[in-house]
Amino acid sequence: MLTPAVLAADAVRLLTFGLNHTTAPVEVRERLAFAEGDRPDSLRRLRDGYGLAEAAILSTCNRSEIYAAGNGSGFEEVRRFLAEERRVDVAGLSSCTYEYLDGDAAAHLFRVASGIDSLVIGESQILGQVRESLEASQAAGSARLVINEVFQRALRVGKRARAETDIGRGHLSVSTAAVELAGQIFDDLSSHVALLIGAGEMIELTARYLLDTGLTRFVVANRTAANAAELARRFQGEAVSLEAVGGRLLEADIVIAGTTAPGFVVDAATVEAAMARRRGRPLFLIDIAVPRDVDPEVRGLDNVFLFDIDDLESVVSSNRREREGEIRRVQAIVDEELGGFLHWFRSLGSGDVIRALQQHSSELRSTELQRWAARLGHLSEEDRALVERILRDYTNKLLHQPLVQIRELSAGPDGHLHLETVRRLFDLDETS
């Protein structure tokens, strides 16, 4: 890894600041979640208001992470952005957040893209979410040299993990875990009614997995009527508006909510009113949204059983145990790809040194020509040009092998030390 204490002040750094399902409960994660529509403006503000020229935001139901690259670490800028933009006490959340720098940041992203850092190990959606994060950053002009490179390599890691190991065997996602939990609640899902709140990818996947269990009675509620109607059509269900959810709670046995709404879609008063008319029939709600769709106060109601995304941990713990061997195989791919990235990343610092050394040699050559100008006054213009070319060719040949070695050594584990040695040997100005 690069050593921060001895890096030049203007060295290129890569950072990750974030939290996930292992470090923060859902009520904390939802405070730092970024809706898909908010990300372009957030990336522009990171760039224009906080000086982070390169940045990407990866926000899913299980994590919110900011990746950034530039001169200096950038952690203070990210913390200030979150504090000011999201109105949160970032310092007060320090026990829930993590910070990674340079190689550690890249390794973390590679693990995320491969699926071994997910709540559901090997889940199928994360690779697409990493790709969408990169595309959003590219569209906002925030994915330049470093962010583009590390995300492209992360996508390659994810593809290799799924092609070369069995980490993604089966249909794994938060949606499958939700359906498995419903199966633990009901012995036979086929005789029950499911109310799906939302019409996005996770809800559609959930409906498909419920269909596989034999459940055939679906009601789909969504803010956009056309999207609800389209999803209901695919599963021969019924589409309703969000405003109709309260009434449909009377017939539903299973409610699975997964919208991108910023606040609660199902509040405690609505559920309480429905339960008064259900005559003791239990109601099971599974909230897979972040921010949450269902008011957690409904847990205090009789015969109401609410599970949020953190409650899925009990379902997926066996998934991790079953895939320990595949996790090790994926980690080997991560380590291999990380070595290639670090070789590329460390070599970035050699460019300034090489340019400074070339400029230094050019200045020395000009100084010497000027010093000998009086003694060379008898030469013709053609001969003077010949002398200058001989000196230029000589210095270029003299520098060729050192420049090759600078590029090679800078990409090694102690590259920063070698670059600093070159600067000291030739007294190169770091700002040149």
Short mmCIF file of N, CA and C in Angstrom, two decimals, residues 257-418:
data_model
loop_
_atom_site.label_atom_id
_atom_site.label_comp_id
_atom_site.label_asym_id
_atom_site.label_seq_id
_atom_site.Cartn_x
_atom_site.Cartn_y
_atom_site.Cartn_z
N ALA A 257 -42.62 -4.21 0.47
CA ALA A 257 -42.48 -2.83 0.03
C ALA A 257 -41.05 -2.54 -0.38
N GLY A 258 -40.91 -1.87 -1.53
CA GLY A 258 -39.56 -1.55 -2.01
C GLY A 258 -39.58 -0.38 -2.97
N THR A 259 -40.06 0.76 -2.52
CA THR A 259 -40.09 1.95 -3.37
C THR A 259 -38.83 2.77 -3.15
N THR A 260 -38.71 3.87 -3.85
CA THR A 260 -37.60 4.81 -3.64
C THR A 260 -38.12 6.10 -3.02
N ALA A 261 -39.29 6.03 -2.38
CA ALA A 261 -39.88 7.21 -1.76
C ALA A 261 -39.00 7.70 -0.61
N PRO A 262 -38.94 9.01 -0.39
CA PRO A 262 -38.08 9.54 0.67
C PRO A 262 -38.64 9.35 2.07
N GLY A 263 -39.95 9.06 2.20
CA GLY A 263 -40.56 8.87 3.51
C GLY A 263 -41.40 7.62 3.55
N PHE A 264 -42.11 7.42 4.68
CA PHE A 264 -42.93 6.21 4.85
C PHE A 264 -44.09 6.21 3.86
N VAL A 265 -44.30 5.07 3.21
CA VAL A 265 -45.44 4.87 2.32
C VAL A 265 -46.60 4.23 3.09
N VAL A 266 -46.25 3.42 4.09
CA VAL A 266 -47.25 2.78 4.94
C VAL A 266 -47.02 3.25 6.37
N ASP A 267 -47.97 4.02 6.91
CA ASP A 267 -47.78 4.52 8.27
C ASP A 267 -48.53 3.65 9.28
N ALA A 268 -48.25 3.88 10.55
CA ALA A 268 -48.82 3.04 11.61
C ALA A 268 -50.34 3.19 11.69
N ALA A 269 -50.84 4.41 11.47
CA ALA A 269 -52.29 4.62 11.57
C ALA A 269 -53.04 3.83 10.51
N THR A 270 -52.50 3.77 9.31
CA THR A 270 -53.14 3.02 8.23
C THR A 270 -53.20 1.54 8.55
N VAL A 271 -52.10 1.01 9.08
CA VAL A 271 -52.07 -0.42 9.41
C VAL A 271 -53.01 -0.71 10.58
N GLU A 272 -53.02 0.19 11.56
CA GLU A 272 -53.89 -0.01 12.72
C GLU A 272 -55.36 -0.04 12.30
N ALA A 273 -55.73 0.85 11.37
CA ALA A 273 -57.11 0.87 10.90
C ALA A 273 -57.46 -0.42 10.17
N ALA A 274 -56.53 -0.93 9.37
CA ALA A 274 -56.77 -2.17 8.65
C ALA A 274 -56.89 -3.35 9.60
N MET A 275 -56.04 -3.38 10.63
CA MET A 275 -56.05 -4.52 11.56
C MET A 275 -57.35 -4.57 12.34
N ALA A 276 -57.97 -3.41 12.56
CA ALA A 276 -59.24 -3.40 13.29
C ALA A 276 -60.33 -4.12 12.52
N ARG A 277 -60.16 -4.27 11.22
CA ARG A 277 -61.18 -4.91 10.37
C ARG A 277 -60.75 -6.31 9.90
N ARG A 278 -59.55 -6.75 10.29
CA ARG A 278 -59.06 -8.05 9.82
C ARG A 278 -59.46 -9.19 10.77
N ARG A 279 -60.06 -8.85 11.91
CA ARG A 279 -60.57 -9.85 12.84
C ARG A 279 -59.51 -10.84 13.29
N GLY A 280 -58.36 -10.30 13.65
CA GLY A 280 -57.31 -11.13 14.22
C GLY A 280 -56.39 -11.82 13.23
N ARG A 281 -56.69 -11.70 11.93
CA ARG A 281 -55.79 -12.33 10.94
C ARG A 281 -54.45 -11.63 10.96
N PRO A 282 -53.35 -12.40 11.04
CA PRO A 282 -52.03 -11.75 11.09
C PRO A 282 -51.65 -11.12 9.75
N LEU A 283 -50.85 -10.10 9.84
CA LEU A 283 -50.35 -9.40 8.65
C LEU A 283 -48.83 -9.37 8.72
N PHE A 284 -48.18 -9.83 7.64
CA PHE A 284 -46.72 -9.86 7.58
C PHE A 284 -46.24 -8.85 6.55
N LEU A 285 -45.36 -7.95 6.99
CA LEU A 285 -44.81 -6.93 6.10
C LEU A 285 -43.29 -7.09 6.03
N ILE A 286 -42.77 -7.07 4.83
CA ILE A 286 -41.33 -7.14 4.63
C ILE A 286 -40.91 -5.88 3.88
N ASP A 287 -40.12 -5.06 4.54
CA ASP A 287 -39.70 -3.76 3.99
C ASP A 287 -38.26 -3.87 3.50
N ILE A 288 -38.08 -3.90 2.18
CA ILE A 288 -36.73 -4.05 1.62
C ILE A 288 -36.22 -2.73 1.05
N ALA A 289 -36.87 -1.63 1.43
CA ALA A 289 -36.48 -0.32 0.90
C ALA A 289 -35.53 0.40 1.86
N VAL A 290 -34.67 1.21 1.30
CA VAL A 290 -33.82 2.14 2.05
C VAL A 290 -33.80 3.45 1.26
N PRO A 291 -34.41 4.53 1.81
CA PRO A 291 -35.06 4.66 3.11
C PRO A 291 -36.29 3.75 3.23
N ARG A 292 -36.66 3.43 4.48
CA ARG A 292 -37.73 2.48 4.73
C ARG A 292 -39.09 2.99 4.25
N ASP A 293 -39.90 2.05 3.79
CA ASP A 293 -41.25 2.36 3.33
C ASP A 293 -42.30 2.24 4.43
N VAL A 294 -42.04 1.38 5.41
CA VAL A 294 -43.04 1.08 6.44
C VAL A 294 -42.59 1.67 7.78
N ASP A 295 -43.47 2.39 8.41
CA ASP A 295 -43.19 2.99 9.71
C ASP A 295 -42.89 1.87 10.71
N PRO A 296 -41.71 1.90 11.34
CA PRO A 296 -41.36 0.82 12.28
C PRO A 296 -42.27 0.75 13.49
N GLU A 297 -43.09 1.77 13.75
CA GLU A 297 -44.01 1.74 14.89
C GLU A 297 -45.09 0.67 14.73
N VAL A 298 -45.29 0.15 13.52
CA VAL A 298 -46.32 -0.88 13.34
C VAL A 298 -45.95 -2.15 14.09
N ARG A 299 -44.70 -2.28 14.48
CA ARG A 299 -44.30 -3.46 15.26
C ARG A 299 -45.04 -3.54 16.58
N GLY A 300 -45.53 -2.41 17.06
CA GLY A 300 -46.24 -2.41 18.33
C GLY A 300 -47.69 -2.83 18.24
N LEU A 301 -48.19 -3.11 17.03
CA LEU A 301 -49.58 -3.50 16.83
C LEU A 301 -49.75 -5.01 16.96
N ASP A 302 -50.85 -5.43 17.53
CA ASP A 302 -51.12 -6.86 17.70
C ASP A 302 -51.27 -7.54 16.34
N ASN A 303 -50.69 -8.74 16.22
CA ASN A 303 -50.78 -9.59 15.02
C ASN A 303 -50.16 -8.96 13.78
N VAL A 304 -49.31 -7.96 13.99
CA VAL A 304 -48.57 -7.36 12.87
C VAL A 304 -47.10 -7.74 13.03
N PHE A 305 -46.52 -8.31 11.97
CA PHE A 305 -45.12 -8.75 12.00
C PHE A 305 -44.37 -8.04 10.88
N LEU A 306 -43.47 -7.14 11.28
CA LEU A 306 -42.71 -6.34 10.31
C LEU A 306 -41.26 -6.76 10.32
N PHE A 307 -40.73 -7.01 9.13
CA PHE A 307 -39.32 -7.32 8.96
C PHE A 307 -38.72 -6.30 8.00
N ASP A 308 -37.61 -5.67 8.40
CA ASP A 308 -36.93 -4.77 7.47
C ASP A 308 -35.70 -5.46 6.91
N ILE A 309 -34.94 -4.75 6.14
CA ILE A 309 -33.84 -5.40 5.42
C ILE A 309 -32.78 -5.95 6.36
N ASP A 310 -32.63 -5.35 7.54
CA ASP A 310 -31.67 -5.88 8.50
C ASP A 310 -32.11 -7.21 9.08
N ASP A 311 -33.42 -7.44 9.13
CA ASP A 311 -33.93 -8.71 9.66
C ASP A 311 -33.65 -9.88 8.73
N LEU A 312 -33.26 -9.59 7.49
CA LEU A 312 -32.95 -10.67 6.55
C LEU A 312 -31.64 -11.37 6.91
N GLU A 313 -30.89 -10.79 7.86
CA GLU A 313 -29.60 -11.38 8.23
C GLU A 313 -29.75 -12.83 8.65
N SER A 314 -30.81 -13.14 9.38
CA SER A 314 -30.99 -14.53 9.83
C SER A 314 -31.23 -15.47 8.66
N VAL A 315 -31.82 -14.94 7.58
CA VAL A 315 -32.09 -15.77 6.41
C VAL A 315 -30.82 -16.05 5.64
N VAL A 316 -29.95 -15.03 5.56
CA VAL A 316 -28.79 -15.15 4.67
C VAL A 316 -27.55 -15.68 5.36
N SER A 317 -27.59 -15.87 6.69
CA SER A 317 -26.38 -16.33 7.39
C SER A 317 -25.94 -17.69 6.88
N SER A 318 -26.90 -18.56 6.57
CA SER A 318 -26.54 -19.88 6.04
C SER A 318 -25.95 -19.76 4.64
N ASN A 319 -26.38 -18.74 3.91
CA ASN A 319 -25.83 -18.50 2.57
C ASN A 319 -24.33 -18.26 2.64
N ARG A 320 -23.89 -17.48 3.62
CA ARG A 320 -22.46 -17.20 3.77
C ARG A 320 -21.69 -18.47 4.12
N ARG A 321 -22.22 -19.26 5.04
CA ARG A 321 -21.52 -20.48 5.44
C ARG A 321 -21.35 -21.43 4.25
N GLU A 322 -22.39 -21.52 3.41
CA GLU A 322 -22.34 -22.43 2.27
C GLU A 322 -21.34 -21.97 1.22
N ARG A 323 -21.00 -20.69 1.22
CA ARG A 323 -20.17 -20.14 0.14
C ARG A 323 -18.77 -19.73 0.59
N GLU A 324 -18.35 -20.18 1.75
CA GLU A 324 -17.03 -19.80 2.26
C GLU A 324 -15.93 -20.16 1.27
N GLY A 325 -16.01 -21.36 0.68
CA GLY A 325 -14.98 -21.77 -0.28
C GLY A 325 -14.96 -20.88 -1.51
N GLU A 326 -16.15 -20.49 -1.98
CA GLU A 326 -16.22 -19.62 -3.16
C GLU A 326 -15.73 -18.22 -2.82
N ILE A 327 -15.98 -17.78 -1.59
CA ILE A 327 -15.49 -16.46 -1.17
C ILE A 327 -13.98 -16.41 -1.27
N ARG A 328 -13.31 -17.50 -0.84
CA ARG A 328 -11.84 -17.53 -0.92
C ARG A 328 -11.37 -17.50 -2.37
N ARG A 329 -12.09 -18.18 -3.25
CA ARG A 329 -11.71 -18.17 -4.67
C ARG A 329 -11.89 -16.78 -5.27
N VAL A 330 -12.97 -16.11 -4.89
CA VAL A 330 -13.20 -14.75 -5.38
C VAL A 330 -12.15 -13.80 -4.83
N GLN A 331 -11.78 -13.98 -3.58
CA GLN A 331 -10.76 -13.11 -2.98
C GLN A 331 -9.44 -13.23 -3.73
N ALA A 332 -9.13 -14.40 -4.22
CA ALA A 332 -7.90 -14.58 -5.02
C ALA A 332 -7.97 -13.75 -6.30
N ILE A 333 -9.15 -13.68 -6.92
CA ILE A 333 -9.33 -12.84 -8.11
C ILE A 333 -9.18 -11.37 -7.74
N VAL A 334 -9.77 -10.98 -6.60
CA VAL A 334 -9.64 -9.60 -6.13
C VAL A 334 -8.17 -9.24 -5.94
N ASP A 335 -7.43 -10.13 -5.29
CA ASP A 335 -6.00 -9.86 -5.03
C ASP A 335 -5.22 -9.74 -6.33
N GLU A 336 -5.52 -10.60 -7.28
CA GLU A 336 -4.81 -10.56 -8.56
C GLU A 336 -5.09 -9.25 -9.29
N GLU A 337 -6.35 -8.88 -9.38
CA GLU A 337 -6.72 -7.64 -10.08
C GLU A 337 -6.21 -6.41 -9.33
N LEU A 338 -6.17 -6.49 -8.01
CA LEU A 338 -5.67 -5.37 -7.22
C LEU A 338 -4.20 -5.12 -7.52
N GLY A 339 -3.42 -6.19 -7.69
CA GLY A 339 -2.02 -6.02 -8.04
C GLY A 339 -1.85 -5.25 -9.33
N GLY A 340 -2.67 -5.56 -10.34
CA GLY A 340 -2.60 -4.84 -11.60
C GLY A 340 -2.99 -3.39 -11.45
N PHE A 341 -4.03 -3.13 -10.65
CA PHE A 341 -4.45 -1.74 -10.46
C PHE A 341 -3.38 -0.94 -9.74
N LEU A 342 -2.79 -1.52 -8.68
CA LEU A 342 -1.77 -0.80 -7.93
C LEU A 342 -0.56 -0.49 -8.80
N HIS A 343 -0.19 -1.41 -9.69
CA HIS A 343 0.91 -1.15 -10.61
C HIS A 343 0.60 0.08 -11.46
N TRP A 344 -0.63 0.15 -11.95
CA TRP A 344 -1.05 1.31 -12.75
C TRP A 344 -1.14 2.57 -11.90
N PHE A 345 -1.73 2.46 -10.71
CA PHE A 345 -1.99 3.61 -9.86
C PHE A 345 -0.69 4.24 -9.36
N ARG A 346 0.24 3.40 -8.94
CA ARG A 346 1.50 3.91 -8.42
C ARG A 346 2.33 4.60 -9.50
N SER A 347 2.16 4.14 -10.74
CA SER A 347 2.94 4.74 -11.83
C SER A 347 2.47 6.14 -12.17
N LEU A 348 1.27 6.54 -11.68
CA LEU A 348 0.78 7.89 -11.98
C LEU A 348 1.73 8.95 -11.46
N GLY A 349 2.36 8.67 -10.33
CA GLY A 349 3.25 9.66 -9.73
C GLY A 349 4.54 9.89 -10.49
N SER A 350 4.89 8.97 -11.41
CA SER A 350 6.16 9.12 -12.13
C SER A 350 6.08 10.20 -13.19
N GLY A 351 4.88 10.54 -13.66
CA GLY A 351 4.76 11.50 -14.75
C GLY A 351 5.34 12.85 -14.40
N ASP A 352 5.03 13.37 -13.21
CA ASP A 352 5.54 14.68 -12.81
C ASP A 352 7.06 14.65 -12.66
N VAL A 353 7.59 13.57 -12.10
CA VAL A 353 9.04 13.47 -11.93
C VAL A 353 9.75 13.42 -13.27
N ILE A 354 9.20 12.63 -14.20
CA ILE A 354 9.80 12.52 -15.52
C ILE A 354 9.80 13.86 -16.24
N ARG A 355 8.65 14.56 -16.19
CA ARG A 355 8.58 15.88 -16.83
C ARG A 355 9.54 16.86 -16.18
N ALA A 356 9.65 16.82 -14.85
CA ALA A 356 10.57 17.72 -14.16
C ALA A 356 12.02 17.42 -14.53
N LEU A 357 12.36 16.12 -14.65
CA LEU A 357 13.74 15.75 -15.00
C LEU A 357 14.05 16.16 -16.43
N GLN A 358 13.11 15.99 -17.34
CA GLN A 358 13.32 16.41 -18.72
C GLN A 358 13.46 17.92 -18.82
N GLN A 359 12.66 18.64 -18.07
CA GLN A 359 12.78 20.10 -18.08
C GLN A 359 14.11 20.54 -17.48
N HIS A 360 14.53 19.84 -16.42
CA HIS A 360 15.81 20.14 -15.79
C HIS A 360 16.97 19.96 -16.77
N SER A 361 16.95 18.87 -17.53
CA SER A 361 18.03 18.62 -18.50
C SER A 361 18.00 19.65 -19.62
N SER A 362 16.79 20.06 -20.04
CA SER A 362 16.68 21.07 -21.08
C SER A 362 17.24 22.40 -20.62
N GLU A 363 16.96 22.76 -19.37
CA GLU A 363 17.49 24.02 -18.83
C GLU A 363 19.01 23.99 -18.71
N LEU A 364 19.56 22.85 -18.29
CA LEU A 364 21.01 22.72 -18.21
C LEU A 364 21.65 22.86 -19.58
N ARG A 365 21.02 22.24 -20.58
CA ARG A 365 21.55 22.32 -21.95
C ARG A 365 21.55 23.77 -22.44
N SER A 366 20.48 24.49 -22.19
CA SER A 366 20.40 25.89 -22.62
C SER A 366 21.42 26.75 -21.89
N THR A 367 21.59 26.47 -20.60
CA THR A 367 22.57 27.24 -19.81
C THR A 367 23.98 27.05 -20.35
N GLU A 368 24.33 25.81 -20.67
CA GLU A 368 25.67 25.52 -21.18
C GLU A 368 25.89 26.16 -22.56
N LEU A 369 24.90 26.13 -23.40
CA LEU A 369 25.03 26.76 -24.72
C LEU A 369 25.24 28.26 -24.58
N GLN A 370 24.50 28.85 -23.64
CA GLN A 370 24.68 30.29 -23.44
C GLN A 370 26.06 30.60 -22.88
N ARG A 371 26.56 29.72 -21.99
CA ARG A 371 27.87 29.96 -21.38
C ARG A 371 28.99 29.89 -22.41
N TRP A 372 28.80 29.05 -23.42
CA TRP A 372 29.83 28.88 -24.45
C TRP A 372 29.51 29.67 -25.73
N ALA A 373 28.51 30.50 -25.66
CA ALA A 373 28.10 31.22 -26.86
C ALA A 373 29.24 32.05 -27.46
N ALA A 374 30.02 32.74 -26.61
CA ALA A 374 31.11 33.60 -27.13
C ALA A 374 32.18 32.77 -27.82
N ARG A 375 32.48 31.60 -27.31
CA ARG A 375 33.51 30.74 -27.90
C ARG A 375 33.01 30.08 -29.18
N LEU A 376 31.67 30.03 -29.37
CA LEU A 376 31.11 29.40 -30.56
C LEU A 376 30.65 30.42 -31.60
N GLY A 377 31.02 31.66 -31.36
CA GLY A 377 30.57 32.73 -32.25
C GLY A 377 31.05 32.59 -33.68
N HIS A 378 32.16 31.88 -33.90
CA HIS A 378 32.70 31.75 -35.24
C HIS A 378 31.96 30.70 -36.07
N LEU A 379 31.09 29.92 -35.40
CA LEU A 379 30.39 28.87 -36.12
C LEU A 379 29.25 29.43 -36.97
N SER A 380 28.98 28.74 -38.06
CA SER A 380 27.84 29.13 -38.89
C SER A 380 26.55 28.70 -38.18
N GLU A 381 25.42 29.23 -38.66
CA GLU A 381 24.13 28.86 -38.09
C GLU A 381 23.91 27.36 -38.19
N GLU A 382 24.35 26.79 -39.31
CA GLU A 382 24.17 25.35 -39.51
C GLU A 382 24.98 24.56 -38.51
N ASP A 383 26.21 25.00 -38.24
CA ASP A 383 27.07 24.30 -37.28
C ASP A 383 26.55 24.46 -35.85
N ARG A 384 26.05 25.66 -35.53
CA ARG A 384 25.49 25.86 -34.19
C ARG A 384 24.28 24.94 -33.97
N ALA A 385 23.44 24.80 -35.01
CA ALA A 385 22.29 23.90 -34.90
C ALA A 385 22.74 22.47 -34.71
N LEU A 386 23.87 22.11 -35.38
CA LEU A 386 24.40 20.77 -35.23
C LEU A 386 24.87 20.51 -33.80
N VAL A 387 25.56 21.50 -33.20
CA VAL A 387 26.02 21.37 -31.82
C VAL A 387 24.83 21.20 -30.87
N GLU A 388 23.79 22.01 -31.10
CA GLU A 388 22.60 21.91 -30.24
C GLU A 388 21.95 20.54 -30.37
N ARG A 389 21.89 20.02 -31.61
CA ARG A 389 21.27 18.71 -31.80
C ARG A 389 22.10 17.61 -31.14
N ILE A 390 23.43 17.72 -31.22
CA ILE A 390 24.30 16.73 -30.59
C ILE A 390 24.08 16.71 -29.08
N LEU A 391 24.00 17.91 -28.48
CA LEU A 391 23.77 18.00 -27.04
C LEU A 391 22.41 17.43 -26.66
N ARG A 392 21.38 17.74 -27.47
CA ARG A 392 20.03 17.25 -27.18
C ARG A 392 19.98 15.73 -27.30
N ASP A 393 20.58 15.19 -28.35
CA ASP A 393 20.58 13.73 -28.53
C ASP A 393 21.35 13.05 -27.40
N TYR A 394 22.45 13.68 -26.99
CA TYR A 394 23.27 13.10 -25.94
C TYR A 394 22.48 13.02 -24.62
N THR A 395 21.81 14.15 -24.25
CA THR A 395 21.07 14.15 -22.99
C THR A 395 19.87 13.19 -23.06
N ASN A 396 19.24 13.09 -24.23
CA ASN A 396 18.12 12.17 -24.37
C ASN A 396 18.56 10.72 -24.18
N LYS A 397 19.72 10.39 -24.78
CA LYS A 397 20.25 9.03 -24.62
C LYS A 397 20.68 8.78 -23.18
N LEU A 398 21.26 9.81 -22.57
CA LEU A 398 21.72 9.67 -21.19
C LEU A 398 20.53 9.44 -20.24
N LEU A 399 19.40 10.07 -20.55
CA LEU A 399 18.22 9.96 -19.68
C LEU A 399 17.34 8.76 -19.99
N HIS A 400 17.52 8.15 -21.16
CA HIS A 400 16.59 7.11 -21.58
C HIS A 400 16.46 5.99 -20.55
N GLN A 401 17.56 5.38 -20.17
CA GLN A 401 17.48 4.25 -19.24
C GLN A 401 17.00 4.68 -17.86
N PRO A 402 17.48 5.83 -17.32
CA PRO A 402 16.92 6.28 -16.03
C PRO A 402 15.41 6.48 -16.08
N LEU A 403 14.90 7.02 -17.19
CA LEU A 403 13.46 7.24 -17.29
C LEU A 403 12.71 5.91 -17.31
N VAL A 404 13.28 4.92 -18.01
CA VAL A 404 12.67 3.60 -18.02
C VAL A 404 12.62 3.04 -16.60
N GLN A 405 13.71 3.18 -15.88
CA GLN A 405 13.76 2.67 -14.51
C GLN A 405 12.82 3.42 -13.58
N ILE A 406 12.68 4.73 -13.78
CA ILE A 406 11.76 5.51 -12.95
C ILE A 406 10.34 4.97 -13.11
N ARG A 407 9.94 4.71 -14.35
CA ARG A 407 8.59 4.18 -14.59
C ARG A 407 8.41 2.82 -13.92
N GLU A 408 9.43 1.97 -14.03
CA GLU A 408 9.33 0.63 -13.45
C GLU A 408 9.32 0.68 -11.92
N LEU A 409 10.27 1.43 -11.35
CA LEU A 409 10.39 1.46 -9.90
C LEU A 409 9.22 2.16 -9.24
N SER A 410 8.66 3.16 -9.91
CA SER A 410 7.53 3.90 -9.31
C SER A 410 6.30 3.03 -9.18
N ALA A 411 6.21 1.97 -9.98
CA ALA A 411 5.05 1.08 -9.93
C ALA A 411 5.20 -0.01 -8.88
N GLY A 412 6.34 -0.06 -8.20
CA GLY A 412 6.58 -1.08 -7.18
C GLY A 412 6.05 -0.66 -5.83
N PRO A 413 6.16 -1.55 -4.84
CA PRO A 413 5.63 -1.27 -3.49
C PRO A 413 6.23 -0.02 -2.85
N ASP A 414 7.51 0.29 -3.15
CA ASP A 414 8.17 1.47 -2.57
C ASP A 414 8.36 2.55 -3.62
N GLY A 415 7.43 2.63 -4.56
CA GLY A 415 7.56 3.58 -5.66
C GLY A 415 7.71 5.01 -5.21
N HIS A 416 6.95 5.40 -4.17
CA HIS A 416 7.01 6.78 -3.69
C HIS A 416 8.41 7.12 -3.16
N LEU A 417 9.08 6.14 -2.56
CA LEU A 417 10.44 6.37 -2.04
C LEU A 417 11.43 6.57 -3.18
N HIS A 418 11.29 5.77 -4.24
CA HIS A 418 12.19 5.92 -5.38
C HIS A 418 11.98 7.28 -6.05
#
